[in-house]
Each structure stands twice: as structure tokens, then as C-alpha cells.
Coordinates of C-alpha atoms in Angstrom, one line a residue:
Chain A
M1 CA 87.0 95.8 195.0
N2 CA 86.5 96.5 198.7
R3 CA 88.6 98.0 201.3
E4 CA 90.4 95.0 202.6
D5 CA 91.5 94.0 199.0
N6 CA 92.6 97.7 198.5
H7 CA 94.9 97.6 201.7
I8 CA 96.3 93.9 200.3
D9 CA 96.9 95.3 197.1
Q10 CA 98.8 98.4 198.3
L11 CA 100.6 96.6 200.6
T12 CA 101.6 93.8 197.7
R13 CA 102.4 96.8 195.5
E14 CA 104.9 98.6 198.2
L15 CA 106.7 95.2 198.7
L16 CA 107.1 94.2 194.8
Q17 CA 108.3 97.6 193.8
S18 CA 111.6 96.6 195.4
A19 CA 111.7 93.4 193.6
G20 CA 112.4 94.3 189.7
E21 CA 114.9 92.2 188.4
E22 CA 118.3 93.8 187.1
P23 CA 119.9 93.0 183.9
S24 CA 123.6 92.5 183.7
A25 CA 125.4 96.1 183.0
G26 CA 126.4 95.2 179.4
L27 CA 122.8 94.3 178.1
S28 CA 121.9 97.6 176.8
L29 CA 125.2 97.8 175.0
R30 CA 124.8 94.4 173.2
I31 CA 121.2 95.6 172.2
M32 CA 122.4 98.6 170.4
Q33 CA 125.1 96.4 168.8
R34 CA 122.5 94.1 167.5
I35 CA 120.5 97.4 166.2
E36 CA 123.3 98.7 164.5
K37 CA 123.7 95.6 162.4
E38 CA 119.9 96.2 161.5
A39 CA 119.1 97.6 158.0
P40 CA 117.7 101.1 158.4
L41 CA 114.1 101.4 158.8
A42 CA 111.5 102.6 155.8
R43 CA 108.2 103.6 156.6
R44 CA 105.5 101.5 154.9
K45 CA 104.2 103.6 152.1
V46 CA 101.6 102.9 149.5
V47 CA 103.2 102.6 146.2
V48 CA 101.6 103.3 143.0
S49 CA 103.5 101.1 140.6
A50 CA 104.0 102.4 137.1
D51 CA 102.0 99.4 135.8
E52 CA 99.1 100.5 137.8
E53 CA 99.5 104.2 136.7
W54 CA 99.4 102.7 133.2
K55 CA 95.9 100.9 134.0
T56 CA 94.2 104.4 135.1
T57 CA 94.2 106.0 132.0
P58 CA 92.1 103.3 130.1
L59 CA 89.7 103.1 133.2
I60 CA 89.3 106.9 133.0
V61 CA 88.4 106.7 129.3
A62 CA 86.1 103.8 129.6
G63 CA 84.3 105.6 132.3
V64 CA 83.9 108.6 129.9
V65 CA 82.5 106.1 126.9
M66 CA 80.3 104.6 129.5
Y67 CA 78.7 108.0 130.6
L68 CA 78.5 109.3 126.9
L69 CA 76.7 106.1 126.1
L70 CA 74.3 106.7 128.9
A71 CA 73.6 110.1 128.2
G72 CA 73.3 109.2 124.3
C73 CA 70.6 106.7 125.2
V74 CA 68.8 109.4 127.4
V75 CA 68.8 111.9 124.8
G76 CA 67.8 109.6 121.9
Y77 CA 64.9 108.0 124.1
L78 CA 63.6 111.7 124.8
F79 CA 63.9 112.9 121.2
Q80 CA 63.7 109.7 118.8
P81 CA 62.2 107.1 121.2
E82 CA 61.3 104.6 118.6
I83 CA 65.1 104.2 117.3
V84 CA 66.1 103.5 121.1
D85 CA 63.3 100.9 121.2
Q86 CA 64.4 99.4 118.3
A87 CA 68.2 99.0 119.4
I88 CA 66.9 97.8 123.1
E89 CA 64.8 95.3 121.0
E90 CA 67.9 94.1 119.0
M91 CA 69.8 93.9 122.2
K92 CA 67.3 91.8 124.3
D93 CA 69.0 88.6 123.6
N94 CA 72.2 89.8 124.8
F95 CA 71.6 91.8 127.5
S96 CA 71.8 89.3 130.5
Y97 CA 75.4 89.0 129.1
I98 CA 76.3 92.6 128.9
V99 CA 74.8 93.1 132.6
T100 CA 76.8 89.9 134.0
I101 CA 80.1 91.5 132.4
C102 CA 79.5 94.8 133.6
A103 CA 78.6 93.8 137.2
I104 CA 81.9 91.8 137.2
F105 CA 84.0 94.3 136.0
G106 CA 82.4 96.9 138.4
S107 CA 82.6 94.8 141.4
L108 CA 86.2 94.1 140.6
T109 CA 87.4 97.6 140.2
F110 CA 85.2 98.6 143.3
F111 CA 86.7 96.2 145.4
A112 CA 90.5 96.4 144.4
K113 CA 89.8 100.2 145.1
L114 CA 88.6 99.5 148.5
D115 CA 91.4 97.0 149.3
R116 CA 93.9 99.5 148.4
L117 CA 92.2 102.2 150.6
I118 CA 92.2 100.0 153.7
A119 CA 95.7 98.7 153.5
Chain B
M1 CA 106.3 111.4 179.0
R2 CA 104.3 109.9 176.1
M3 CA 105.1 112.8 173.9
E4 CA 108.9 112.4 174.6
E5 CA 108.4 109.0 173.8
H6 CA 106.6 109.5 170.5
K7 CA 109.3 112.0 169.5
W8 CA 112.1 109.4 169.9
I9 CA 110.0 106.8 168.1
K10 CA 109.3 109.5 165.3
D11 CA 113.2 110.0 165.4
I12 CA 114.3 106.2 164.9
L13 CA 111.9 105.8 162.1
A14 CA 113.8 109.0 160.3
G15 CA 117.0 107.1 160.7
D16 CA 118.2 108.4 164.2
R17 CA 119.5 105.0 165.7
H18 CA 120.9 107.0 168.6
S19 CA 117.3 107.6 170.1
F20 CA 116.7 103.9 170.3
S21 CA 119.1 104.0 173.2
Y22 CA 116.5 105.9 175.0
L23 CA 114.1 103.4 174.5
V24 CA 116.4 100.6 175.5
A25 CA 117.3 102.7 178.7
K26 CA 113.8 103.1 179.8
Y27 CA 112.3 99.6 179.2
Q28 CA 115.3 97.0 179.2
Q29 CA 114.6 96.5 183.2
M30 CA 110.9 95.7 182.8
A31 CA 111.6 93.8 179.5
F32 CA 114.1 91.6 181.8
S33 CA 111.8 91.0 184.5
I34 CA 109.3 89.7 182.1
A35 CA 111.6 87.5 180.6
F36 CA 113.0 86.4 183.7
R37 CA 109.8 85.6 185.1
I38 CA 108.9 83.1 182.2
L39 CA 112.3 81.7 181.5
G40 CA 113.6 81.7 185.0
N41 CA 117.2 81.7 184.0
R42 CA 119.4 85.1 183.5
E43 CA 121.3 84.3 180.4
E44 CA 118.1 83.0 178.6
A45 CA 115.9 86.3 179.7
E46 CA 118.8 88.5 178.2
E47 CA 119.1 86.7 175.0
A48 CA 115.1 86.9 174.9
V49 CA 115.1 90.7 175.8
Q50 CA 117.9 91.3 172.9
D51 CA 115.5 89.4 170.5
A52 CA 112.5 91.3 171.5
F53 CA 114.3 94.8 171.2
V54 CA 115.4 93.6 167.8
K55 CA 111.7 92.5 166.6
M56 CA 110.3 95.9 168.1
Y57 CA 112.8 97.8 166.0
R58 CA 112.1 95.7 162.9
A59 CA 108.1 96.3 163.9
L60 CA 108.4 99.9 164.6
P61 CA 107.4 101.1 161.2
D62 CA 103.9 99.1 162.1
F63 CA 103.2 100.8 165.4
R64 CA 100.2 102.6 165.6
F65 CA 100.8 105.9 167.8
D66 CA 97.0 105.6 169.3
S67 CA 98.0 102.6 171.5
K68 CA 100.4 102.4 174.4
F69 CA 104.0 101.8 173.3
S70 CA 104.8 99.9 176.7
T71 CA 101.9 97.4 176.4
W72 CA 102.8 96.8 172.5
F73 CA 106.5 96.4 173.4
Y74 CA 105.8 93.8 176.3
T75 CA 103.4 92.0 174.1
I76 CA 106.7 91.5 171.9
V77 CA 108.7 90.5 174.9
Y78 CA 106.2 88.2 176.3
R79 CA 105.9 86.2 173.0
T80 CA 109.7 86.2 172.5
S81 CA 110.2 84.8 175.7
L82 CA 107.3 82.2 175.2
T83 CA 108.9 81.1 172.1
A84 CA 112.1 80.7 174.1
H85 CA 110.2 78.8 176.9
R86 CA 108.6 76.1 174.7
K87 CA 108.6 73.5 177.4
E88 CA 105.2 73.4 178.5
P89 CA 102.3 75.9 178.6
L90 CA 102.8 78.9 180.9
F91 CA 99.3 79.4 182.1
T92 CA 97.8 76.3 183.4
D93 CA 94.2 75.9 184.9
Y94 CA 93.6 75.2 188.5
N95 CA 91.6 72.3 189.4
E96 CA 92.1 72.3 193.4
A97 CA 89.7 74.4 195.3
V98 CA 91.5 76.4 197.5
S99 CA 90.3 79.6 199.3
L100 CA 91.7 82.8 197.7
H101 CA 90.8 84.9 200.6
I102 CA 93.5 86.4 202.8
T103 CA 93.1 88.7 205.5
P104 CA 94.5 92.1 205.7
E105 CA 96.2 90.9 209.2
E106 CA 97.8 88.1 207.4
A107 CA 99.3 90.3 204.8
D108 CA 100.7 92.8 207.2
N109 CA 101.7 90.2 209.8
T110 CA 103.9 88.5 207.0
A111 CA 105.2 91.8 205.5
S112 CA 106.2 93.1 208.9
L113 CA 108.5 90.2 209.1
L114 CA 111.0 91.5 206.6
E115 CA 113.5 93.8 207.4
S116 CA 114.1 96.5 204.6
K117 CA 117.6 95.7 203.9
D118 CA 116.7 92.2 203.1
R119 CA 113.4 92.8 201.3
K120 CA 114.7 93.0 197.8
A121 CA 116.4 89.6 198.3
V122 CA 113.4 88.1 199.9
I123 CA 110.5 89.3 197.7
S124 CA 113.1 88.1 194.4
N125 CA 113.5 84.7 196.2
V126 CA 109.8 84.3 196.5
L127 CA 108.6 85.3 193.1
N128 CA 111.5 82.7 191.8
R129 CA 109.4 80.1 194.0
L130 CA 106.1 80.9 192.6
P131 CA 104.9 78.9 189.2
A132 CA 106.2 81.3 186.4
D133 CA 102.8 82.5 185.2
E134 CA 101.8 83.7 188.8
S135 CA 105.1 85.5 189.3
L136 CA 104.7 87.0 185.7
L137 CA 101.2 88.5 186.6
L138 CA 102.4 89.9 190.0
T139 CA 105.0 91.6 188.2
L140 CA 103.1 93.2 185.5
Y141 CA 100.1 94.3 188.1
Y142 CA 102.0 95.5 190.8
L143 CA 105.6 96.1 189.4
E144 CA 104.8 97.9 186.2
E145 CA 101.5 98.8 187.3
C146 CA 99.6 97.4 183.9
S147 CA 95.8 97.4 184.0
V148 CA 93.7 94.3 183.7
E149 CA 92.9 95.5 180.1
E150 CA 96.9 96.1 179.2
I151 CA 97.5 92.4 180.8
H152 CA 94.9 91.0 178.7
Q153 CA 96.6 92.5 175.4
I154 CA 99.9 91.2 176.6
T155 CA 99.0 87.7 177.5
Q156 CA 95.4 87.2 175.7
L157 CA 93.9 85.8 178.9
T158 CA 90.4 87.1 179.6
P159 CA 90.0 89.8 182.1
S160 CA 87.9 87.6 184.4
N161 CA 90.8 85.0 184.2
I162 CA 93.4 87.5 184.9
K163 CA 91.6 88.4 188.1
V164 CA 91.1 85.2 189.6
K165 CA 94.8 84.0 188.5
L166 CA 96.1 87.6 190.1
F167 CA 93.9 87.0 193.3
R168 CA 95.5 83.2 193.6
A169 CA 99.0 84.4 192.9
R170 CA 98.6 87.0 195.5
K171 CA 97.6 84.4 197.8
H172 CA 100.5 82.2 196.9
F173 CA 102.9 85.0 197.4
Y174 CA 102.0 85.7 200.8
E175 CA 102.0 81.9 201.5
T176 CA 105.4 81.6 200.1
L177 CA 106.6 84.6 202.0
K178 CA 105.3 83.4 205.4
H179 CA 107.0 79.9 204.8
L180 CA 110.4 81.3 204.0
M181 CA 110.1 83.5 207.3
K182 CA 109.0 80.7 209.6
H183 CA 111.9 78.5 208.4
E184 CA 114.6 81.1 208.6
T185 CA 115.8 80.8 205.3
Y186 CA 117.7 84.1 205.3
A187 CA 120.8 81.9 205.4
V188 CA 120.0 80.6 202.0
L189 CA 119.5 84.1 200.3

């Protein structure tokens, strides 16, 4: 913005400063009367329902079981690899289903938690 | 000042409705000016302002303290007034190729015609004669001293569009003022 523009801007500002529209005297009273009729405000809270709390215990148990199974596999593979190999061989046909189901449940849990976190 | 305002808001959220009267006292005049510029009718503007304050009260728990409260509230006033307006779009595209340029001498000469005692009435009259979108932009930019970015947040117009419209509004403002002065319309004021 150049100097000419600044000057016109300043002049316009001075002229318009006196031109604020005045509402009627009773407006603030009418606004407050309407506010008095409103329900009290409540801050938005993230409420954890009893249902959700109930869900967390099985989730923790399932997590512990998963880790125990994983640890069992690692230990078994280290000390008795032939038994683990045999077990894997038996599971081979159903392996794709197991991975798919685990991936679905894992994604669902992850995105549900993420959604709650963002909200 | 902003800290004080935030304290009022926190008090209102804590259930102190009396603190709301401070917000009303501080913002009702500007809210009324915005509504009046859009609606062009005092009664309708006051209705819109009441509605806007109630909407603001209900939405207060969602207000983020990192933004400017006035801009947030004026957006509510603007949208409430637009809903009440309904007749036609407030902002229209200009087709005519008119020069936006005015010289400082032109502005000075026109302004000097005003006697201070009549100034308020004359300026109000000029603003009332301008299209609603132009008088609204002039009010927000020159009277409330909103930045182009804040006007963008309130109206959703692009910053470049706001600048062009402001230039045009300013030109129309001085043309209308000059026209009023030339034709000695003081009698009608």
C-alpha cells in the first residue's frame, strides 16, 4: 500500500469512526432476558461409559494372552524348533485367515482409539 | 483486555451468567452495526443480534481460546444476519469496468465539506445508500479495524476479493458522499 492509499485509508477511518450504529437502549436487557431462559452451560467432556470400561478388561486380557503366545512361540522355537515347525506346518492352511482376522481387529481397535483421542 | 475477556468467558462456562452482561456491553454495538448493514432495518437487526448472542452463548463451550473472540462472535452475527436476510446473495460480482482509483485531493475535498456536528448523520446516510456488502466491509475494516484475514474468516471471501471490494466500496463511499454534499441534502438528514 502506497502513501496516497495510506492517507485515504486514514481519512476514511476517521470519517467512519463516528458512524457506528447505536442499538436501542433496551437491547442488552432483552438479550440478558433470553440468556436467563437458556439451560446452564456444560463443558464438553469425554465421558467413558460403563460399557466402554467393561470392554477394556477383556482387551487387556486378550493383549496379555497374545504376548504370552508370542513369547511361547519364541521360546519354543529356540529350545524345541521341531515342535514349533510342526505346529506351523499344521496351521499353514489357516494362516491367511488368522492374519486377516488379527489385522481387522487390530485396525478397528487402533482407529477407534485414535478417533476418541482426536475428538 | 483479552485476558479480561477470557476470564469472563471462563466465569460464564463455570455458570456465572452475570459475566455474560460484560460481553453484551462490549459487543452489542458492533454486532448491531454488522446486522444493520446486512439487513438495513433496525428491528430486524436487533432481532438478529439477540439470536446471535443466544447462539454464541450455546456455542461458548466450543470456543477455542487460541483464536480471537471478536472474530469468532462476528462470524456468528454475520451468519445469523445472512439467514435473516435470505432475499438475495449479499456479495455480488461486479461486471462494470470502473476505475477504482481516487486521489487524496478528492478524498480531502469531500471530507472537508462535512461539518463535524453533521458528520455522524451524513456518514450513516452515505453507508445506508451503499450496497449492503460494501457498507459491511467498510464497517468491519474501518470501524471495527478488522484485518483482511479476520474479514476472510468472518465472510469466507478470499483475501484478494476482499481487497478489491474494499477499494471499490471506498470509491463508492466518497462518490456518494460527494453527491450528497453537492445536492445539499442536509435537509433530508
